């Protein structure tokens, strides 16, 4: 559990990062660091059992009963895309897919149904990933019965050495891989690719990606798969990590039986691993990257140095901590400059990372508004230079040490009840990163012995060794739109000017004292009740606040207090848009700045947060029970004396506008906006914010909006390792002292409605984008949260449809890489519940995908599920509930707004048994209740192009085409009405709506097309108004069954 600073470049690759002792280049740096340690090897976590079989196969086994009766197994293989030959580019990842498509013990198509029959879910419980350096297979089994463990080991054994790699199965999987590649398209991927290609030109990673080239993915023969598989899937490159409620000794014997040389040997000669070819640079360089859809600017400065050996000794561990402390202090300085309002960037950080184990990268970066890139670069260099020139001070070092120790102490307190999957992932991370597997206690002991001996002079020296150089690489990433791109020479000149300028010493003010000037006077308890079935105590305080408490030590030394107050977006109108979001920005008080608050909380193992939803404000205090009182004091200060700092407010506005800009070319965001305009009736509270609305918000308005919550009902849930006796003095003092409740929980009920036309709700929108990706969202209106019987039965509908869609739409028809099917019951506003499936896809598949989703749902409603499907869903739900109901988070969700929602704990009684009583007939009946033509939702968002226009409406049935015409008519009606308000007359053609004389305003994004002919509707201005014709028929005459007044009534 060594601290390591993970610094991820914008190149979408896994960068294993542990700042380690240098065996190849920095001996002089380490020699300058006074140390009382030596070459003593670091210890290993004693709670694990370690072993190496006769063939070199490694394993780590740990008995750990959180969650009980579960076991998680990860097979780590020390190979990834870097070991591919040019003709194999992409096959390491492709091979990971093939593990699910046929092996010695599982014929093609058998494995996933076999796991599903146990109640496992593909993706959640069985998965894998591949990077440039590693491949990891993952299983979380639903029980620890001997036969279940044997099944898991058999599966992993097949992955390791018994895959069939059949030609037919390889060919079937090709399009799925290409769909996966397509699902990643966007400006982030393009900038990432450009970064690697330009900055690391000449290296293997510049020409060799994890996902691979289209040519290899489409044409690579079986022999290439076999060559990579036999060469690199070898026992000495594998480590099996197993953590769960198991007998470790028994599991060791089972591992030996499955993976020793009698069962598993290498099938080909070993080869030398292929490196990246990344090399340090000795001169300054600058690169400019740009993309038309990038919404932000990013400035990076880094230095490449030769690689280091892994951390093995106490001396190297100490050096690692010294290095981390320096970059953490610089990261804090970068953040504090923003908080003071003295930065032209919006955020940033610094770090030292191990780049593919071949180079050390000392780096820092900032992000912000594109027009500020020059000053952003200047200020970034200034902060690095200030640290190089003047070093750090004692107060900064003390804060960094306190934060480090506090985090390590919290890890120790929670180690015994940490989730098994998290334990496995930390061990696998250590295996992949080549650093020791320490226990939380060992890590804390090391830090307690090391940190007191570390001096600020040592921090300064190591930082200078890493960051004092002229050989920086500067990377500027900018939006193309509206920007003249600078040359590399201009960037280098700005950086040099900043380096040449003298910097001033920065001193850190030491903050001491309480968060509150005086403690509030506690209220009292006016009533108390206890639910014996669920061990929940409910208190009513003298000011009317309601508290629900449930003691749980499932997570040791963790407790959360979650506050719910009615309010939020549901109250907004056109004059108050965005104020709920802005009101949640409170981060300081009239006494303390956000920086001072952060300093005061440095060694507190507690977090304080807040946010908003459609109809509630939520605030939380979570962490160690010993520090909850400090967190509650901070929350109390925010509630009574909180302010929004101008720098925070300004940054939020800029970030919000960048998100708006990014959403314009994001198909998922455009689909959600279309959903809001159609199914959600265009209700202003459901629509995304606009830049104009953001600009209209002021700090004063936001703070006033937030203050309105005083006197409103307040509900508090306290769940975790905190007794009722310890809870009462906390809640009476910090919540009982708040103003008396003057409203009831039904105060917002008049706002819980939307105005919309009858369905179906069909929207096909196009937008300007260079990314060839569409997004499809299709389904039906669903239930309300209060309709619990329907809600629970609909869980079966979506679980079964998810399995079917994965099999049919992904595996068979290859329309998507992955698809999600889910229900979203309406809670804040009745009538807005949805049963949906959604996925990105290639534009040419979009309409077909939408149609197939609707057809599959209709078929489900008509014929219902099979008995086997219902039994599988029962097992899946049982597994989910068995795990979730043990977690504090589950009970927080139940208790946080129990009274606000008018719920009763008794509704949870018999929950597990109820799910097991559901029959196929019940599932079919609830599907038929909601899957109705008039409740259909079909949203397709695609980039504008001739290709997408040509395929518009392909695959739609007549009902869907009628619905599309109706939706188009509504869109035209709205556009014409606005046009008339602006211009005083009606438009004479679609051109005036799509390309008006005033280029700053567009009434329609594109000319709507007839779904039968794929041609634009006929547009005619008459004395009666505007008449549109579809399929050769006049809309006013009800040509396709539409009401005659769909478009008319807009005449002069």
mmCIF file of C-alpha atoms in Angstrom, residues 11 128 513 627 673 783 849 920 938:
data_model
loop_
_atom_site.group_PDB
_atom_site.id
_atom_site.type_symbol
_atom_site.label_atom_id
_atom_site.label_comp_id
_atom_site.label_asym_id
_atom_site.label_seq_id
_atom_site.Cartn_x
_atom_site.Cartn_y
_atom_site.Cartn_z
ATOM 1 C CA UNK A 11 -3.395 9.419 -23.967
ATOM 2 C CA UNK A 128 -11.510 -8.386 -18.162
ATOM 3 C CA UNK A 513 -8.246 27.452 16.109
ATOM 4 C CA UNK A 627 -13.800 13.156 13.457
ATOM 5 C CA UNK A 673 -31.786 17.043 -24.568
ATOM 6 C CA UNK A 783 -43.805 3.640 -13.453
ATOM 7 C CA UNK A 849 -30.896 -0.120 -33.457
ATOM 8 C CA UNK A 920 -43.294 -15.326 -15.611
ATOM 9 C CA UNK A 938 -37.527 6.712 -29.502
#
